[in-house]
Short mmCIF file of C-alpha atoms in Angstrom, two decimals:
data_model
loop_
_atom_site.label_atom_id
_atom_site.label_comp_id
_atom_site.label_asym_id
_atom_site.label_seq_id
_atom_site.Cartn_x
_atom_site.Cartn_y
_atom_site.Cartn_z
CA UNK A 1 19.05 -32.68 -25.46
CA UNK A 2 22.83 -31.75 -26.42
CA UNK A 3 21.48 -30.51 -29.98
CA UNK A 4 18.72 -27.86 -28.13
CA UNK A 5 21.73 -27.33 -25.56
CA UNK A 6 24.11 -26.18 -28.41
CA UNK A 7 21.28 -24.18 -29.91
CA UNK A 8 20.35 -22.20 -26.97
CA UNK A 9 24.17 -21.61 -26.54
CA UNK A 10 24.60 -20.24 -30.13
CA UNK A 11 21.41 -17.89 -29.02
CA UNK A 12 22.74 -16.43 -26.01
CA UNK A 13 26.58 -15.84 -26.87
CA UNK A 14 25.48 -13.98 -30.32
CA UNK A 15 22.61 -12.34 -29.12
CA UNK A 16 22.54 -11.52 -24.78
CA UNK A 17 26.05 -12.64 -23.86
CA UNK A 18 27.33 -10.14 -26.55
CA UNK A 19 26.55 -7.14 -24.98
CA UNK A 20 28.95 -5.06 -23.37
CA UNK A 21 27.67 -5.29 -20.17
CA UNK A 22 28.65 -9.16 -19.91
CA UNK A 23 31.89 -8.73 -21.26
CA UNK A 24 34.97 -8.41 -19.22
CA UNK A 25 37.03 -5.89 -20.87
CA UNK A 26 40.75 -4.77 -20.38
CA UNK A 27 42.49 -1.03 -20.89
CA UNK A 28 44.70 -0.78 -23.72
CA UNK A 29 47.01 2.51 -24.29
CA UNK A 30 44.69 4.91 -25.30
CA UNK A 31 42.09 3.84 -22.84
CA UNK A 32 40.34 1.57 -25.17
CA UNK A 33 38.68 -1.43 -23.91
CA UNK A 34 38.63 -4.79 -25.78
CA UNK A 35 37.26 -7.87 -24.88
CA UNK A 36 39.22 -10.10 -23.43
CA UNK A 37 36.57 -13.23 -23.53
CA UNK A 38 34.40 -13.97 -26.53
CA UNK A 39 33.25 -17.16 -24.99
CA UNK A 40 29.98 -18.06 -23.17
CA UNK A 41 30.45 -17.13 -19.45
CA UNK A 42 29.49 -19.85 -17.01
CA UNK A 43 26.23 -18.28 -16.68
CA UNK A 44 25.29 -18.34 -19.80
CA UNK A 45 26.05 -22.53 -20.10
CA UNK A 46 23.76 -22.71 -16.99
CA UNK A 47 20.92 -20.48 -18.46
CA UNK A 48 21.46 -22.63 -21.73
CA UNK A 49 21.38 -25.79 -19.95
CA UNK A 50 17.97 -24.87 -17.85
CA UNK A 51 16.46 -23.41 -21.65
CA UNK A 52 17.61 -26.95 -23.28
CA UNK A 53 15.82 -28.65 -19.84
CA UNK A 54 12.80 -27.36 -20.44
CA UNK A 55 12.87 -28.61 -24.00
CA UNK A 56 13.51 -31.97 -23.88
CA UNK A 57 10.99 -32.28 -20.94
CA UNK A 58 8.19 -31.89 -23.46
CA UNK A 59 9.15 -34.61 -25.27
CA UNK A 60 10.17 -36.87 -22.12
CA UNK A 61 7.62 -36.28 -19.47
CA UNK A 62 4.95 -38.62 -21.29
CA UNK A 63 7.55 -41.28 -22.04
CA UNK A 64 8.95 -40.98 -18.84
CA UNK A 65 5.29 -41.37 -17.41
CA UNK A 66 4.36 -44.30 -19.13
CA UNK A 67 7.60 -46.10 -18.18
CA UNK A 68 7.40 -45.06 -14.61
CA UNK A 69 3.64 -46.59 -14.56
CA UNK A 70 4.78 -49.94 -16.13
CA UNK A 71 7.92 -50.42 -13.75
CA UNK A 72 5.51 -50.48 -10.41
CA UNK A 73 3.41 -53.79 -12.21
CA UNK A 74 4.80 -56.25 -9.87
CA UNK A 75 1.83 -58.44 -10.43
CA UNK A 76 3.78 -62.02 -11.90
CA UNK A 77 0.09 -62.76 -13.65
CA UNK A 78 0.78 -60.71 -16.54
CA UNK A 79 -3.31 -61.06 -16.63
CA UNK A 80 -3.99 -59.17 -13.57
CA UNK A 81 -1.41 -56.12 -14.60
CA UNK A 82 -3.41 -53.07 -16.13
CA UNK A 83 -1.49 -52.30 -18.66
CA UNK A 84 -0.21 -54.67 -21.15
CA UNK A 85 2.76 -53.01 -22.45
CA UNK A 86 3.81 -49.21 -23.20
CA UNK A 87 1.08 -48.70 -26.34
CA UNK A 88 -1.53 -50.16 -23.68
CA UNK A 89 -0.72 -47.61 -21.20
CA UNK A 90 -1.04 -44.78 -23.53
CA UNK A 91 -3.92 -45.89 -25.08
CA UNK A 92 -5.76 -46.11 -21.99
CA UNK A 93 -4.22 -43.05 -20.46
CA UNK A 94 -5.46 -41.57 -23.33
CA UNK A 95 -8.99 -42.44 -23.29
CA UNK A 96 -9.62 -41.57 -19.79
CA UNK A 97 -7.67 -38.61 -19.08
CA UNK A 98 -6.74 -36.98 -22.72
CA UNK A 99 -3.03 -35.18 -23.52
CA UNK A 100 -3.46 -34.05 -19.77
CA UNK A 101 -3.48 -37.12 -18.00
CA UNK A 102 -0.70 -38.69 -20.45
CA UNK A 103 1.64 -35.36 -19.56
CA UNK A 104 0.74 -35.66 -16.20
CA UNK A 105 4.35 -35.15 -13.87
CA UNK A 106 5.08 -32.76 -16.58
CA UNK A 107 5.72 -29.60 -13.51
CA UNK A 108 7.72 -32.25 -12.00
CA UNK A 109 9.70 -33.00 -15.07
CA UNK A 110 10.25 -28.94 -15.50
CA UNK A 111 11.60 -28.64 -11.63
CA UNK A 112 13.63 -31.74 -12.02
CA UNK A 113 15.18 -30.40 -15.33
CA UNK A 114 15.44 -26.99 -14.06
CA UNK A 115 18.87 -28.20 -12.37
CA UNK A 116 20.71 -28.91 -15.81
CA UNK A 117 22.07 -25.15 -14.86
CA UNK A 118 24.14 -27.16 -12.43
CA UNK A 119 25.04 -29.69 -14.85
CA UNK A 120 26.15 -27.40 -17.54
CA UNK A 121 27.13 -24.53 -15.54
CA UNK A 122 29.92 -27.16 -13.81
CA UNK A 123 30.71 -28.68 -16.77
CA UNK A 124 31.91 -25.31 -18.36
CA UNK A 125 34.11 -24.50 -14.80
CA UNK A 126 35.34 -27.93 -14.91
CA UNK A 127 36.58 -27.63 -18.62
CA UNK A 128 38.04 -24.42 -17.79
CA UNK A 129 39.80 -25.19 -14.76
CA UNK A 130 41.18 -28.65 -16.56
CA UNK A 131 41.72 -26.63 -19.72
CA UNK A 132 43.81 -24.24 -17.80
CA UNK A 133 45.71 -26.28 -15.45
CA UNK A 134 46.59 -29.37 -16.83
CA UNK A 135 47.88 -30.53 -20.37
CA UNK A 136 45.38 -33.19 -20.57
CA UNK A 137 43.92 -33.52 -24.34
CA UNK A 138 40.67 -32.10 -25.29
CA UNK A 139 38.88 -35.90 -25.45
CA UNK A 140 40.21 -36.33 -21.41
CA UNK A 141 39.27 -32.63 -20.36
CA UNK A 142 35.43 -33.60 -21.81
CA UNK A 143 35.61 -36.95 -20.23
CA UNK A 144 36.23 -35.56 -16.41
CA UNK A 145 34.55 -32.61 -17.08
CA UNK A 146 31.32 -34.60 -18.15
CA UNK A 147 31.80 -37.02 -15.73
CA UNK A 148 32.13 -34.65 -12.50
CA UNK A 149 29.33 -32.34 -13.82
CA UNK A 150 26.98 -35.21 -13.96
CA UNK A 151 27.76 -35.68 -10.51
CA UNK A 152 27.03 -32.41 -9.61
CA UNK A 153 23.84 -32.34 -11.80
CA UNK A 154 22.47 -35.31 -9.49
CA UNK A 155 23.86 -34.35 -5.84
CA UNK A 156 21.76 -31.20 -6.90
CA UNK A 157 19.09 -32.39 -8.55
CA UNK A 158 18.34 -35.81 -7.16
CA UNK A 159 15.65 -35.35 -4.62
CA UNK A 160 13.79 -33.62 -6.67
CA UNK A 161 13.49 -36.73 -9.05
CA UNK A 162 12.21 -38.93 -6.54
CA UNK A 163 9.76 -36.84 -5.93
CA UNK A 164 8.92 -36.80 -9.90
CA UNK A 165 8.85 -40.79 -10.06
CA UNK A 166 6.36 -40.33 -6.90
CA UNK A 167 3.98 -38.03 -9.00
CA UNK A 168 3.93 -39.89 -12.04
CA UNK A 169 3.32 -43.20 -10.00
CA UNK A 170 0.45 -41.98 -8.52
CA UNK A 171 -2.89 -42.98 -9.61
CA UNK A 172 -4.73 -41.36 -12.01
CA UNK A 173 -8.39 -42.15 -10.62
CA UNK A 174 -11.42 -41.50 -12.77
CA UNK A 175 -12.06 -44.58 -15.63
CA UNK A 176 -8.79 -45.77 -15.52
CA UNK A 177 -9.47 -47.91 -12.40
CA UNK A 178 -6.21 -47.56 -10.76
CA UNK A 179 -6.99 -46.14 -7.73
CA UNK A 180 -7.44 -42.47 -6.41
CA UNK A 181 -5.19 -40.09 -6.65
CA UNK A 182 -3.47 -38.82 -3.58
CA UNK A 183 -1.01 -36.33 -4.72
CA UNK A 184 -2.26 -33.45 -6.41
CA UNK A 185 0.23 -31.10 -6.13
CA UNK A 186 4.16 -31.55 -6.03
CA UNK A 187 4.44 -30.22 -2.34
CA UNK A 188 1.77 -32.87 -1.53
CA UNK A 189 4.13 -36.09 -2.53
CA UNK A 190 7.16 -34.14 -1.11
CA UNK A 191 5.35 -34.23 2.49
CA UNK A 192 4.12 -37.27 1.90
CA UNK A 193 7.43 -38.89 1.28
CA UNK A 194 9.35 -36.54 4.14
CA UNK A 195 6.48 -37.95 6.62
CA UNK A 196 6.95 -41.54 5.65
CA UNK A 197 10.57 -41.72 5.17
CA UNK A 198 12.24 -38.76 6.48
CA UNK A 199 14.95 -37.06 4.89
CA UNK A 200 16.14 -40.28 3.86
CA UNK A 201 13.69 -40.58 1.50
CA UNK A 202 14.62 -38.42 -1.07
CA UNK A 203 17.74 -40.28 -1.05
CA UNK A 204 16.85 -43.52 -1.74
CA UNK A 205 18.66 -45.37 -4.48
CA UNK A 206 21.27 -42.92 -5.08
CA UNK A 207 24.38 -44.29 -4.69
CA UNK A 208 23.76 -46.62 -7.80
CA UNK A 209 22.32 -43.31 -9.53
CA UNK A 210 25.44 -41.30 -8.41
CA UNK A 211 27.92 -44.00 -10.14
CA UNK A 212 26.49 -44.80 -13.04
CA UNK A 213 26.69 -41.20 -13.77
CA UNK A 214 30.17 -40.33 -13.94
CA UNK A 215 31.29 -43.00 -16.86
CA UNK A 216 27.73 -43.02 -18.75
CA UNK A 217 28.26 -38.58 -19.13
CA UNK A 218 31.63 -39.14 -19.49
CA UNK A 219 31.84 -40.89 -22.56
CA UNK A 220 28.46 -39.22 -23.76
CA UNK A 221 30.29 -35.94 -23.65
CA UNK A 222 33.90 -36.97 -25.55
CA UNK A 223 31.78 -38.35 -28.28
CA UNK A 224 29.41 -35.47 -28.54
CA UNK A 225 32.81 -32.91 -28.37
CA UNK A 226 34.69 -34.91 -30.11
CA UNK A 227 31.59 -34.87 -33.06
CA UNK A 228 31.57 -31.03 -32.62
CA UNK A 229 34.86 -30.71 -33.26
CA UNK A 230 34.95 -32.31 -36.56
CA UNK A 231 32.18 -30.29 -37.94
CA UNK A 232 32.97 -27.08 -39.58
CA UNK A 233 32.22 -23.52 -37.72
#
């Protein structure tokens, strides 16, 4: 995800964010303007962040599927579980429903991924407000940068995943033989879990989310800026 996220960066500072028109720009004598920012606006990190979203959700709606499907076998007979392990599940997801049944959740998985502009849009104010009023060192500006933005990325973003994990729990129906399906649109398990559990429900289980975020980000982001860094322009 960080390598599409620095790609899509690269794209938009050298070819949208250069324009004119998104830079600020400051009178000299003579009445000649100059730029007085050449980096990525704030905007542009959260436009970057949604683009780099929407990549990696290609590649982890199905895995994310499959995993969600084998975490609700509660059965202790490993006999009476329907799958047998991750290849099982996608074999058999597979055969009875095709590419479209293995990426289903995958509008879920856009929505939910959607809110990286939060993420990296926060990260960016967070390394420019530390950057500019502190002295902290670049490895400690990425650490609480990372850290907080990840916060913000799941106060944002978090009901929204519950509501993915609902939609790619739900059975499939059909050959598969786990049951029928009961949600088949997003707004469908969003009622369905506002009805049940009220707002409260699209809550559950976030405190442990909320804290794990900050140090597992934070160190994710010093090594990844740190790695950066040390490669040339």
């Amino acid at each position: 995800m960080l390598g599409s996220l620095t790609f899509y960066r690269r794209i938009l500072k050298d070819n949208v964010f250069s324009h004119p028109y998104f830079q600020p720009a400051t009178l000299h004598p003579g009445d000649e303007a100059v730029t007085a920012d050449s980096r990525l606006p704030t905007l542009g990190h959260g436009i970057a962040g949604i683009m780099a979203g929407a990549t990696v959700s290609f590649i982890a709606a199905p895995v994310e599927h499959i995993k969600a499907r084998l975490q609700i076998q509660y059965a202790a007979d490993k006999s009476r579980r329907l799958y047998s392990g991750p290849i099982d599940c996608c074999t058999k997801i597979l055969r009875s429903h095709g590419f479209y049944g293995l990426y289903h959740g995958l509008a879920a998985t856009l929505l939910f991924r959607s809110f990286f502009f939060f993420w990296w849009g926060s990260y960016d104010v967070f390394t420019r407000l530390l950057s500019n009023n502190t002295s902290l060192s670049a490895p400690a500006i990425n650490f609480w940068a990372g850290g907080l933005s990840a916060q913000v990325f799941w106060i944002t973003s978090y009901p929204s995943d519950v509501v993915k994990q609902r939609i790619m729990t739900d059975p499939l129906g059909g050959t598969l033989g786990d049951g029928e399906r009961k949600f088949p649109r997003w707004k469908d398990a969003a009622k369905e879990i506002l009805r049940r559990d009220g707002f409260r429900g699209y809550w559950r289980g976030f405190l442990p989310c909320f804290l794990r975020a900050f140090p597992a980000n934070a160190m994710a982001l010093v090594a990844f800026e740190s790695v950066m860094r040390a490669l040339p322009e």
